[in-house]
Amino acid sequence: MSSDLTQKSISFNSARFLTSASRLEECPPDHGAEVAFAGRSNAGKSSAINCITTNGKLARTSKTPGRTRLINFFSLNREHCRLVDLPGYGYAKVSRDMKDDWQKHLGHYLNDRRCLRGLVLVMDIRHPLTDFDQMMVEWCEHNKLPLMILATKADKLKFGQAKTAMLNIARKLEGLECLHHLVMFSATSKRGLDEARDALTQWLEEDQPEALD
């Protein structure tokens, strides 16, 4: 039985900045458990992370969406458990070469990081399933990586409109084995916060054998 099971329960309020990496070899040692957050720039990813961790300054929000091009790691009170903030995509005004390099190293992380337990895809409930979102969903399905979708900014819609949007998302993704959680979320009203935290805890605390070299 894993010794991790004897450790204290995860507290997301304990999240602290650990390190940043621009490429796979700069990431922390590849053991333990990580859950990564991805999202098209301006989808509310930083706000979602800050809401989940009750730390308004943990993930940097910027008036220039997509400016952060590093993979940012946050430690938790449970040893070797981390949250990971992946670079935003699709809005940043950067050169084509820089964007290609950025995507390549992000791809290396997603393909080769063995301790990655699940992906949280953050999308604006008003503009869901963009080309980037579809690409990430397809990647998770192909690689059998558990996926949670946070449909953010739900407070921007009336509840009936938000419910309809969620039903449309669910209908378009029906039958996908990778989709474990679809959460209506608002960092402002805290809607969906407990559900998101419960899913993250399940992934991070899941007892899995170490990958073989």
XYZ file of N, CA, C and O in Angstrom, residues 84-182:
396
model
N -0.441 22.242 -11.667
C 0.406 22.765 -12.737
C -0.412 23.701 -13.617
O -1.491 23.340 -14.090
N 0.112 24.898 -13.821
C -0.532 25.898 -14.661
C 0.193 25.921 -16.002
O 1.332 26.376 -16.094
N -0.459 25.398 -17.031
C 0.135 25.365 -18.362
C -0.073 26.704 -19.060
O -1.031 27.426 -18.775
N 0.812 27.053 -19.988
C 0.683 28.344 -20.673
C -0.655 28.483 -21.393
O -1.166 27.529 -21.970
N -1.198 29.686 -21.357
C -2.394 29.975 -22.142
C -2.068 29.921 -23.627
O -0.908 29.978 -24.024
N -3.079 29.812 -24.438
C -2.834 29.653 -25.877
C -3.879 30.407 -26.689
O -5.044 30.484 -26.308
N -3.431 30.959 -27.807
C -4.385 31.429 -28.796
C -4.634 32.918 -28.815
O -5.383 33.408 -29.656
N -4.015 33.658 -27.886
C -4.287 35.085 -27.842
C -3.013 35.907 -27.848
O -2.987 37.038 -28.295
N -1.934 35.314 -27.327
C -0.705 36.072 -27.137
C -0.137 36.588 -28.456
O -0.122 35.892 -29.467
N 0.332 37.825 -28.414
C 0.933 38.451 -29.596
C 2.431 38.174 -29.574
O 3.238 38.996 -29.135
N 2.793 36.987 -30.035
C 4.198 36.602 -30.080
C 4.521 36.142 -31.493
O 3.642 35.888 -32.311
N 5.820 36.030 -31.769
C 6.232 35.633 -33.107
C 5.849 34.186 -33.374
O 5.654 33.389 -32.453
N 5.752 33.850 -34.643
C 5.407 32.480 -35.031
C 6.428 31.485 -34.509
O 6.069 30.431 -33.985
N 7.729 31.807 -34.600
C 8.764 30.893 -34.116
C 8.634 30.665 -32.622
O 8.772 29.538 -32.138
N 8.375 31.749 -31.867
C 8.237 31.621 -30.420
C 7.017 30.778 -30.081
O 7.054 29.939 -29.186
N 5.925 30.975 -30.813
C 4.704 30.221 -30.545
C 4.906 28.737 -30.863
O 4.460 27.872 -30.118
N 5.604 28.447 -31.954
C 5.877 27.056 -32.312
C 6.741 26.375 -31.250
O 6.501 25.223 -30.872
N 7.765 27.097 -30.765
C 8.649 26.555 -29.745
C 7.881 26.306 -28.456
O 8.029 25.268 -27.801
N 7.038 27.240 -28.116
C 6.188 27.169 -26.926
C 5.285 25.933 -26.991
O 5.207 25.149 -26.049
N 4.625 25.726 -28.129
C 3.731 24.578 -28.286
C 4.500 23.263 -28.236
O 4.015 22.273 -27.685
N 5.704 23.253 -28.798
C 6.505 22.028 -28.811
C 6.830 21.577 -27.394
O 6.676 20.403 -27.046
N 7.266 22.506 -26.546
C 7.643 22.130 -25.194
C 6.423 21.798 -24.340
O 6.482 20.932 -23.470
N 5.321 22.451 -24.613
C 4.074 22.097 -23.932
C 3.667 20.675 -24.317
O 3.240 19.881 -23.473
N 3.820 20.342 -25.588
C 3.515 18.996 -26.058
C 4.389 17.945 -25.391
O 3.921 16.853 -25.054
N 5.670 18.267 -25.186
C 6.570 17.331 -24.513
C 6.080 17.048 -23.103
O 6.115 15.901 -22.645
N 5.636 18.091 -22.415
C 5.124 17.887 -21.049
C 3.910 16.967 -21.075
O 3.830 15.991 -20.321
N 2.958 17.253 -21.932
C 1.727 16.469 -21.969
C 1.973 15.018 -22.389
O 1.339 14.093 -21.877
N 2.905 14.815 -23.298
C 3.153 13.466 -23.809
C 4.036 12.625 -22.893
O 3.873 11.401 -22.827
N 4.979 13.262 -22.204
C 6.036 12.513 -21.535
C 5.999 12.579 -20.013
O 6.759 11.881 -19.350
N 5.139 13.398 -19.435
C 5.111 13.549 -17.980
C 4.340 12.382 -17.360
O 3.113 12.303 -17.437
N 5.033 11.453 -16.733
C 4.420 10.217 -16.255
C 3.554 10.419 -15.011
O 2.659 9.615 -14.742
N 3.838 11.451 -14.214
C 3.076 11.645 -12.976
C 1.800 12.458 -13.206
O 1.071 12.739 -12.253
N 1.508 12.797 -14.448
C 0.300 13.568 -14.758
C -0.928 12.679 -14.592
O -1.106 11.705 -15.307
N -1.805 13.030 -13.632
C -2.966 12.193 -13.324
C -4.237 12.631 -14.045
O -5.180 11.855 -14.195
N -4.295 13.900 -14.438
C -5.494 14.387 -15.102
C -5.277 15.796 -15.626
O -4.331 16.480 -15.217
N -6.149 16.218 -16.528
C -6.077 17.549 -17.112
C -7.383 18.289 -16.840
O -8.474 17.740 -17.043
N -7.259 19.521 -16.374
C -8.409 20.396 -16.205
C -8.411 21.382 -17.372
O -7.489 22.183 -17.512
N -9.423 21.282 -18.208
C -9.538 22.167 -19.361
C -10.522 23.285 -19.012
O -11.696 23.029 -18.743
N -10.021 24.501 -18.993
C -10.823 25.664 -18.623
C -11.320 26.333 -19.897
O -10.525 26.691 -20.773
N -12.649 26.477 -20.011
C -13.212 27.149 -21.179
C -14.317 28.104 -20.744
O -15.016 27.857 -19.757
N -14.432 29.190 -21.461
C -15.468 30.195 -21.197
C -16.819 29.600 -21.590
O -17.016 29.195 -22.747
N -17.756 29.522 -20.634
C -19.052 28.905 -20.905
C -19.785 29.608 -22.042
O -20.615 29.012 -22.729
N -19.444 30.875 -22.297
C -20.102 31.639 -23.369
C -19.499 31.338 -24.734
O -20.123 31.600 -25.759
N -18.268 30.802 -24.743
C -17.573 30.491 -26.001
C -16.857 29.153 -25.863
O -15.626 29.080 -25.953
N -17.616 28.076 -25.658
C -16.988 26.779 -25.385
C -16.518 26.062 -26.644
O -16.916 26.401 -27.764
N -15.655 25.075 -26.413
C -15.224 24.147 -27.468
C -14.642 24.863 -28.684
O -15.025 24.617 -29.826
N -13.692 25.763 -28.413
C -12.923 26.389 -29.482
C -12.037 25.321 -30.129
O -11.980 24.172 -29.670
N -11.327 25.690 -31.186
C -10.426 24.742 -31.842
C -9.393 24.201 -30.848
O -9.073 23.006 -30.852
N -8.864 25.083 -29.986
C -7.896 24.647 -28.983
C -8.540 23.655 -28.009
O -7.956 22.619 -27.693
N -9.753 23.969 -27.558
C -10.460 23.074 -26.640
C -10.657 21.699 -27.269
O -10.427 20.665 -26.624
N -11.095 21.692 -28.507
C -11.336 20.419 -29.199
C -10.043 19.618 -29.318
O -10.040 18.392 -29.145
N -8.945 20.309 -29.604
C -7.650 19.648 -29.734
C -7.249 18.993 -28.411
O -6.779 17.845 -28.381
N -7.456 19.698 -27.308
C -7.090 19.154 -26.005
C -7.986 17.981 -25.610
O -7.511 16.982 -25.049
N -9.271 18.075 -25.919
C -10.198 16.974 -25.635
C -9.781 15.734 -26.427
O -9.731 14.616 -25.885
N -9.482 15.921 -27.702
C -9.080 14.794 -28.547
C -7.772 14.176 -28.050
O -7.597 12.950 -28.082
N -6.853 15.025 -27.579
C -5.590 14.515 -27.057
C -5.836 13.650 -25.826
O -5.267 12.560 -25.695
N -6.688 14.126 -24.920
C -6.995 13.356 -23.714
C -7.658 12.026 -24.060
O -7.345 10.989 -23.474
N -8.577 12.051 -25.011
C -9.266 10.825 -25.408
C -8.280 9.831 -26.015
O -8.294 8.635 -25.683
N -7.399 10.316 -26.878
C -6.428 9.447 -27.533
C -5.453 8.836 -26.529
O -5.062 7.665 -26.639
N -5.058 9.650 -25.514
C -4.054 9.197 -24.556
C -4.661 8.653 -23.260
O -3.926 8.346 -22.323
N -6.007 8.543 -23.253
C -6.713 7.993 -22.090
C -6.363 8.732 -20.801
O -6.216 8.126 -19.733
N -6.238 10.053 -20.902
C -5.954 10.878 -19.730
C -7.265 11.446 -19.193
O -8.021 12.074 -19.936
N -7.573 11.232 -17.914
C -8.806 11.771 -17.345
C -8.903 13.280 -17.541
O -7.928 14.008 -17.351
N -10.106 13.729 -17.885
C -10.330 15.139 -18.212
C -11.460 15.699 -17.354
O -12.501 15.066 -17.182
N -11.225 16.892 -16.818
C -12.287 17.666 -16.185
C -12.406 18.984 -16.940
O -11.406 19.656 -17.175
N -13.620 19.332 -17.318
C -13.865 20.615 -17.967
C -14.499 21.564 -16.954
O -15.509 21.231 -16.328
N -13.881 22.725 -16.785
C -14.474 23.804 -16.011
C -15.042 24.821 -16.994
O -14.284 25.460 -17.729
N -16.363 24.919 -17.030
C -17.016 25.919 -17.884
C -17.133 27.196 -17.055
O -18.043 27.353 -16.249
N -16.154 28.078 -17.236
C -16.001 29.232 -16.361
C -16.897 30.403 -16.762
O -17.524 30.398 -17.816
N -16.895 31.407 -15.876
C -17.637 32.658 -16.073
C -19.143 32.426 -16.153
O -19.869 33.142 -16.842
N -19.597 31.384 -15.417
C -21.026 31.058 -15.416
C -21.871 32.198 -14.859
O -23.060 32.317 -15.177
N -21.253 33.045 -14.038
C -21.982 34.176 -13.467
C -22.331 35.232 -14.515
O -23.166 36.113 -14.263
N -21.712 35.140 -15.692
C -21.985 36.103 -16.759
C -23.292 35.793 -17.488
O -23.763 36.607 -18.284
N -23.864 34.610 -17.221
C -25.113 34.204 -17.865
C -26.201 34.013 -16.813
O -25.912 33.715 -15.652
N -27.444 34.158 -17.233
C -28.552 33.768 -16.371
C -28.495 32.258 -16.199
O -27.979 31.540 -17.071
N -29.026 31.760 -15.076
C -28.866 30.335 -14.774
C -29.434 29.446 -15.878
O -28.835 28.435 -16.247
N -30.582 29.822 -16.432
C -31.177 29.029 -17.506
C -30.282 28.967 -18.731
O -30.138 27.914 -19.363
N -29.662 30.101 -19.064
C -28.745 30.140 -20.210
C -27.506 29.279 -19.936
O -27.028 28.556 -20.821
N -26.991 29.376 -18.708
C -25.821 28.580 -18.348
C -26.136 27.084 -18.405
O -25.331 26.281 -18.880
N -27.315 26.714 -17.923
C -27.723 25.307 -17.941
C -27.824 24.791 -19.375
O -27.385 23.677 -19.691
N -28.397 25.608 -20.252
C -28.503 25.233 -21.662
C -27.123 25.066 -22.288
O -26.880 24.114 -23.053
N -26.209 25.981 -21.959
C -24.843 25.890 -22.480
C -24.175 24.600 -22.019
O -23.487 23.929 -22.800
N -24.387 24.219 -20.760
C -23.796 22.984 -20.234
C -24.364 21.756 -20.937
O -23.630 20.809 -21.253
N -25.660 21.771 -21.192
C -26.284 20.650 -21.897
C -25.732 20.523 -23.311
O -25.507 19.417 -23.808
N -25.486 21.663 -23.969
C -24.930 21.640 -25.323
C -23.511 21.087 -25.326
O -23.130 20.319 -26.220
N -22.707 21.483 -24.321
C -21.345 20.962 -24.225
C -21.386 19.450 -24.001
O -20.675 18.685 -24.658
N -22.236 19.020 -23.069
C -22.345 17.591 -22.759
C -22.774 16.792 -23.981
O -22.270 15.688 -24.236
N -23.688 17.344 -24.755
C -24.190 16.653 -25.943
C -23.069 16.486 -26.980
O -22.922 15.415 -27.589
N -22.268 17.526 -27.162
C -21.196 17.473 -28.161
C -20.070 16.525 -27.757
O -19.348 16.009 -28.615
N -19.925 16.295 -26.443
C -18.842 15.446 -25.965
C -19.331 14.069 -25.524
O -18.578 13.291 -24.949
N -20.583 13.773 -25.821
C -21.184 12.510 -25.404
C -20.394 11.317 -25.952
O -19.990 11.295 -27.114
N -20.167 10.356 -25.079
C -19.482 9.133 -25.501
C -17.983 9.142 -25.299
O -17.332 8.105 -25.478
N -17.415 10.273 -24.895
C -15.972 10.329 -24.676
C -15.630 9.684 -23.333
O -16.174 10.057 -22.292
N -14.718 8.721 -23.368
C -14.343 8.026 -22.139
C -13.454 8.887 -21.243
O -13.413 8.684 -20.028
N -12.735 9.838 -21.824
C -11.795 10.641 -21.039
C -12.499 11.634 -20.128
O -11.944 12.051 -19.104
N -13.722 12.035 -20.475
C -14.412 13.097 -19.731
C -14.995 12.543 -18.433
O -16.007 11.854 -18.431
N -14.349 12.865 -17.323
C -14.791 12.396 -16.010
C -15.673 13.413 -15.301
O -16.530 13.037 -14.505
N -15.444 14.700 -15.550
C -16.184 15.741 -14.837
C -16.445 16.919 -15.772
O -15.532 17.360 -16.477
N -17.679 17.409 -15.757
C -18.058 18.617 -16.482
C -18.710 19.541 -15.462
O -19.787 19.238 -14.951
